PDB file of C-alpha atoms in Angstrom:
ATOM      1  CA  UNK G  52      78.158-102.507 -65.325  1.00 49.00           C
ATOM      2  CA  UNK G  53      77.150 -98.636 -64.843  1.00 52.00           C
ATOM      3  CA  UNK G  54      75.557 -99.338 -61.529  1.00 53.00           C
ATOM      4  CA  UNK G  55      78.580-100.942 -60.295  1.00 55.00           C
ATOM      5  CA  UNK G  56      80.846 -97.888 -61.356  1.00 58.00           C
ATOM      6  CA  UNK G  57      78.147 -95.467 -59.557  1.00 51.00           C
ATOM      7  CA  UNK G  58      78.563 -97.511 -56.368  1.00 55.00           C
ATOM      8  CA  UNK G  59      82.298 -97.661 -56.386  1.00 59.00           C
ATOM      9  CA  UNK G  60      82.351 -93.966 -57.032  1.00 60.00           C
ATOM     10  CA  UNK G  61      80.105 -93.195 -54.048  1.00 65.00           C
ATOM     11  CA  UNK G  62      82.273 -95.570 -51.836  1.00 56.00           C
ATOM     12  CA  UNK G  63      85.407 -94.005 -52.829  1.00 68.00           C
ATOM     13  CA  UNK G  64      83.825 -90.525 -52.291  1.00 81.00           C
ATOM     14  CA  UNK G  65      82.783 -91.500 -48.801  1.00 80.00           C
ATOM     15  CA  UNK G  66      86.339 -92.884 -48.281  1.00 83.00           C
ATOM     16  CA  UNK G  67      87.897 -89.468 -49.326  1.00 86.00           C
ATOM     17  CA  UNK G  68      85.322 -87.618 -47.269  1.00 84.00           C
ATOM     18  CA  UNK G  69      86.324 -89.711 -44.220  1.00 84.00           C
ATOM     19  CA  UNK G  70      90.063 -89.135 -44.643  1.00 88.00           C
ATOM     20  CA  UNK G  71      89.282 -85.428 -45.075  1.00 88.00           C
ATOM     21  CA  UNK G  72      87.171 -85.016 -41.921  1.00 87.00           C
ATOM     22  CA  UNK G  73      89.692 -87.141 -39.876  1.00 88.00           C
ATOM     23  CA  UNK G  74      92.371 -84.733 -40.797  1.00 92.00           C
ATOM     24  CA  UNK G  75      90.049 -81.681 -40.158  1.00 91.00           C
ATOM     25  CA  UNK G  76      89.395 -83.053 -36.583  1.00 91.00           C
ATOM     26  CA  UNK G  77      92.989 -83.534 -35.934  1.00 95.00           C
ATOM     27  CA  UNK G  78      93.981 -79.955 -37.074  1.00 94.00           C
ATOM     28  CA  UNK G  79      91.139 -78.438 -35.005  1.00 94.00           C
ATOM     29  CA  UNK G  80      92.433 -80.544 -31.807  1.00 96.00           C
ATOM     30  CA  UNK G  81      95.979 -79.400 -32.518  1.00 97.00           C
ATOM     31  CA  UNK G  82      94.568 -75.814 -32.541  1.00 96.00           C
ATOM     32  CA  UNK G  83      92.770 -76.511 -29.277  1.00 97.00           C
ATOM     33  CA  UNK G  84      96.116 -77.774 -27.629  1.00 97.00           C
ATOM     34  CA  UNK G  85      97.956 -74.545 -29.049  1.00 96.00           C
ATOM     35  CA  UNK G  86      95.667 -71.817 -27.483  1.00 97.00           C
ATOM     36  CA  UNK G  87      95.948 -70.714 -24.005  1.00 95.00           C
ATOM     37  CA  UNK G  88      93.329 -69.847 -21.298  1.00 95.00           C
ATOM     38  CA  UNK G  89      94.326 -66.301 -21.120  1.00 95.00           C
ATOM     39  CA  UNK G  90      93.239 -65.938 -24.995  1.00 96.00           C
ATOM     40  CA  UNK G  91      89.454 -66.183 -23.515  1.00 96.00           C
ATOM     41  CA  UNK G  92      88.224 -69.335 -25.434  1.00 97.00           C
ATOM     42  CA  UNK G  93      85.150 -71.091 -23.881  1.00 97.00           C
ATOM     43  CA  UNK G  94      83.602 -74.386 -24.803  1.00 94.00           C
ATOM     44  CA  UNK G  95      79.750 -74.132 -25.208  1.00 91.00           C
ATOM     45  CA  UNK G  96      78.910 -77.632 -26.137  1.00 86.00           C
ATOM     46  CA  UNK G  97      78.860 -80.598 -23.905  1.00 84.00           C
ATOM     47  CA  UNK G  98      82.027 -81.794 -22.145  1.00 88.00           C
ATOM     48  CA  UNK G  99      81.094 -85.222 -23.276  1.00 85.00           C
ATOM     49  CA  UNK G 100      81.127 -84.381 -27.020  1.00 84.00           C
ATOM     50  CA  UNK G 101      84.398 -82.549 -26.531  1.00 90.00           C
ATOM     51  CA  UNK G 102      86.069 -85.500 -24.641  1.00 90.00           C
ATOM     52  CA  UNK G 103      84.630 -87.851 -27.409  1.00 87.00           C
ATOM     53  CA  UNK G 104      86.351 -85.672 -30.126  1.00 89.00           C
ATOM     54  CA  UNK G 105      89.678 -85.831 -28.143  1.00 93.00           C
ATOM     55  CA  UNK G 106      89.465 -89.385 -27.695  1.00 91.00           C
ATOM     56  CA  UNK G 107      88.686 -89.958 -31.382  1.00 88.00           C
ATOM     57  CA  UNK G 108      91.735 -87.924 -32.581  1.00 93.00           C
ATOM     58  CA  UNK G 109      93.867 -89.392 -29.763  1.00 95.00           C
ATOM     59  CA  UNK G 110      93.188 -92.906 -30.949  1.00 92.00           C
ATOM     60  CA  UNK G 111      94.669 -92.398 -34.352  1.00 92.00           C
ATOM     61  CA  UNK G 112      98.084 -91.853 -32.696  1.00 94.00           C
ATOM     62  CA  UNK G 113      99.034 -88.481 -34.282  1.00 94.00           C
ATOM     63  CA  UNK G 114      99.416 -86.229 -31.403  1.00 96.00           C
ATOM     64  CA  UNK G 115     103.008 -85.600 -30.180  1.00 94.00           C
ATOM     65  CA  UNK G 116     104.745 -83.312 -27.650  1.00 91.00           C
ATOM     66  CA  UNK G 117     107.736 -81.190 -28.518  1.00 90.00           C
ATOM     67  CA  UNK G 118     110.060 -84.272 -27.806  1.00 94.00           C
ATOM     68  CA  UNK G 119     108.432 -86.412 -30.443  1.00 94.00           C
ATOM     69  CA  UNK G 120     106.461 -88.714 -27.768  1.00 95.00           C
ATOM     70  CA  UNK G 121     102.915 -89.459 -28.246  1.00 96.00           C
ATOM     71  CA  UNK G 122     100.581 -87.349 -25.880  1.00 97.00           C
ATOM     72  CA  UNK G 123      98.588 -89.393 -23.235  1.00 96.00           C
ATOM     73  CA  UNK G 124      94.836 -89.024 -23.476  1.00 96.00           C
ATOM     74  CA  UNK G 125      94.775 -87.580 -19.927  1.00 95.00           C
ATOM     75  CA  UNK G 126      97.360 -85.007 -20.772  1.00 96.00           C
ATOM     76  CA  UNK G 127      95.312 -84.041 -24.029  1.00 97.00           C
ATOM     77  CA  UNK G 128      92.183 -83.675 -21.993  1.00 97.00           C
ATOM     78  CA  UNK G 129      93.762 -81.807 -19.158  1.00 97.00           C
ATOM     79  CA  UNK G 130      95.417 -79.191 -21.505  1.00 97.00           C
ATOM     80  CA  UNK G 131      92.275 -78.709 -23.707  1.00 98.00           C
ATOM     81  CA  UNK G 132      89.823 -78.466 -20.792  1.00 97.00           C
ATOM     82  CA  UNK G 133      92.007 -76.093 -19.034  1.00 97.00           C
ATOM     83  CA  UNK G 134      92.422 -74.087 -22.171  1.00 97.00           C
ATOM     84  CA  UNK G 135      88.493 -73.728 -22.684  1.00 98.00           C
ATOM     85  CA  UNK G 136      88.162 -73.092 -19.014  1.00 97.00           C
ATOM     86  CA  UNK G 137      86.395 -76.515 -18.071  1.00 97.00           C
ATOM     87  CA  UNK G 138      86.834 -78.608 -15.099  1.00 95.00           C
ATOM     88  CA  UNK G 139      88.820 -81.699 -15.949  1.00 95.00           C
ATOM     89  CA  UNK G 140      86.894 -84.946 -15.512  1.00 91.00           C
ATOM     90  CA  UNK G 141      88.350 -87.481 -13.074  1.00 90.00           C
ATOM     91  CA  UNK G 142      88.506 -90.406 -15.457  1.00 90.00           C
ATOM     92  CA  UNK G 143      88.745 -88.844 -18.696  1.00 89.00           C
ATOM     93  CA  UNK G 144      88.658 -92.091 -20.588  1.00 87.00           C
ATOM     94  CA  UNK G 145      85.281 -93.270 -19.282  1.00 85.00           C
ATOM     95  CA  UNK G 146      83.900 -89.695 -19.822  1.00 79.00           C
ATOM     96  CA  UNK G 147      84.900 -89.850 -23.292  1.00 81.00           C
ATOM     97  CA  UNK G 148      83.399 -93.136 -24.066  1.00 78.00           C
ATOM     98  CA  UNK G 149      80.014 -91.858 -23.026  1.00 74.00           C
ATOM     99  CA  UNK G 150      80.205 -89.856 -26.397  1.00 70.00           C
ATOM    100  CA  UNK G 151      79.896 -93.201 -28.321  1.00 65.00           C
ATOM    101  CA  UNK G 152      77.185 -94.681 -26.280  1.00 69.00           C
ATOM    102  CA  UNK G 153      73.756 -93.408 -27.529  1.00 55.00           C
ATOM    103  CA  UNK G 154      71.815 -93.967 -24.123  1.00 51.00           C
ATOM    104  CA  UNK G 155      68.501 -94.440 -26.044  1.00 51.00           C
ATOM    105  CA  UNK G 156      68.994 -91.304 -28.176  1.00 51.00           C
ATOM    106  CA  UNK G 157      69.183 -91.290 -31.732  1.00 51.00           C
ATOM    107  CA  UNK G 158      72.634 -89.721 -32.456  1.00 55.00           C
ATOM    108  CA  UNK G 159      74.850 -89.697 -35.375  1.00 54.00           C
ATOM    109  CA  UNK G 160      78.535 -90.884 -34.678  1.00 65.00           C
ATOM    110  CA  UNK G 161      80.984 -88.190 -33.995  1.00 68.00           C
ATOM    111  CA  UNK G 162      82.762 -88.625 -37.367  1.00 72.00           C
ATOM    112  CA  UNK G 163      79.498 -88.700 -39.321  1.00 76.00           C
ATOM    113  CA  UNK G 164      78.188 -85.669 -37.449  1.00 78.00           C
ATOM    114  CA  UNK G 165      81.558 -83.874 -38.525  1.00 79.00           C
ATOM    115  CA  UNK G 166      81.246 -85.120 -42.074  1.00 81.00           C
ATOM    116  CA  UNK G 167      77.574 -83.847 -42.137  1.00 83.00           C
ATOM    117  CA  UNK G 168      78.545 -80.523 -41.137  1.00 83.00           C
ATOM    118  CA  UNK G 169      81.342 -80.226 -43.553  1.00 85.00           C
ATOM    119  CA  UNK G 170      79.773 -81.653 -46.741  1.00 83.00           C
ATOM    120  CA  UNK G 171      76.125 -81.282 -46.285  1.00 83.00           C
ATOM    121  CA  UNK G 172      75.896 -78.010 -44.382  1.00 84.00           C
ATOM    122  CA  UNK G 173      78.955 -76.661 -45.934  1.00 85.00           C
ATOM    123  CA  UNK G 174      80.617 -75.712 -42.520  1.00 84.00           C
ATOM    124  CA  UNK G 175      84.313 -75.122 -43.052  1.00 83.00           C
ATOM    125  CA  UNK G 176      85.126 -75.319 -39.129  1.00 85.00           C
ATOM    126  CA  UNK G 177      82.477 -77.407 -37.229  1.00 85.00           C
ATOM    127  CA  UNK G 178      84.033 -76.621 -34.092  1.00 84.00           C
ATOM    128  CA  UNK G 179      83.348 -72.997 -34.198  1.00 84.00           C
ATOM    129  CA  UNK G 180      79.851 -73.565 -33.411  1.00 82.00           C
ATOM    130  CA  UNK G 181      80.949 -74.688 -30.079  1.00 83.00           C
ATOM    131  CA  UNK G 182      83.402 -71.877 -29.162  1.00 90.00           C
ATOM    132  CA  UNK G 183      83.262 -68.413 -28.143  1.00 91.00           C
ATOM    133  CA  UNK G 184      85.896 -65.969 -27.251  1.00 93.00           C
ATOM    134  CA  UNK G 185      85.660 -63.413 -24.428  1.00 91.00           C
ATOM    135  CA  UNK G 186      88.643 -60.778 -23.718  1.00 74.00           C
TER     136      UNK G 186
END
């Protein structure tokens, strides 16, 4: 009985962490959408990782424009990439899906990487590692 309770608590904790991470990822993507190129923010990570993050948050269906319509993935990528001084990929969806394909390299899934940074490394803002600001 005791072992069952421990396992249930671990599953519950992992589910709560996942919900928290999903909300944090969404918050950070909304911030990336709100900044402007003239603020001098630059992305220092891979474009594939950024596109993967954007696709993950887009797929949750929680990003809306000022009229209350869901943002398209293409518009999200265009806006964020331009805000961060990156060239916009011609086919953002296939570009983003590369983030989910390991290509023979042992990689953590995006959500797990975020969770690891936040809960194991105590990093409050995992995206900050990939951003720099120049004025």
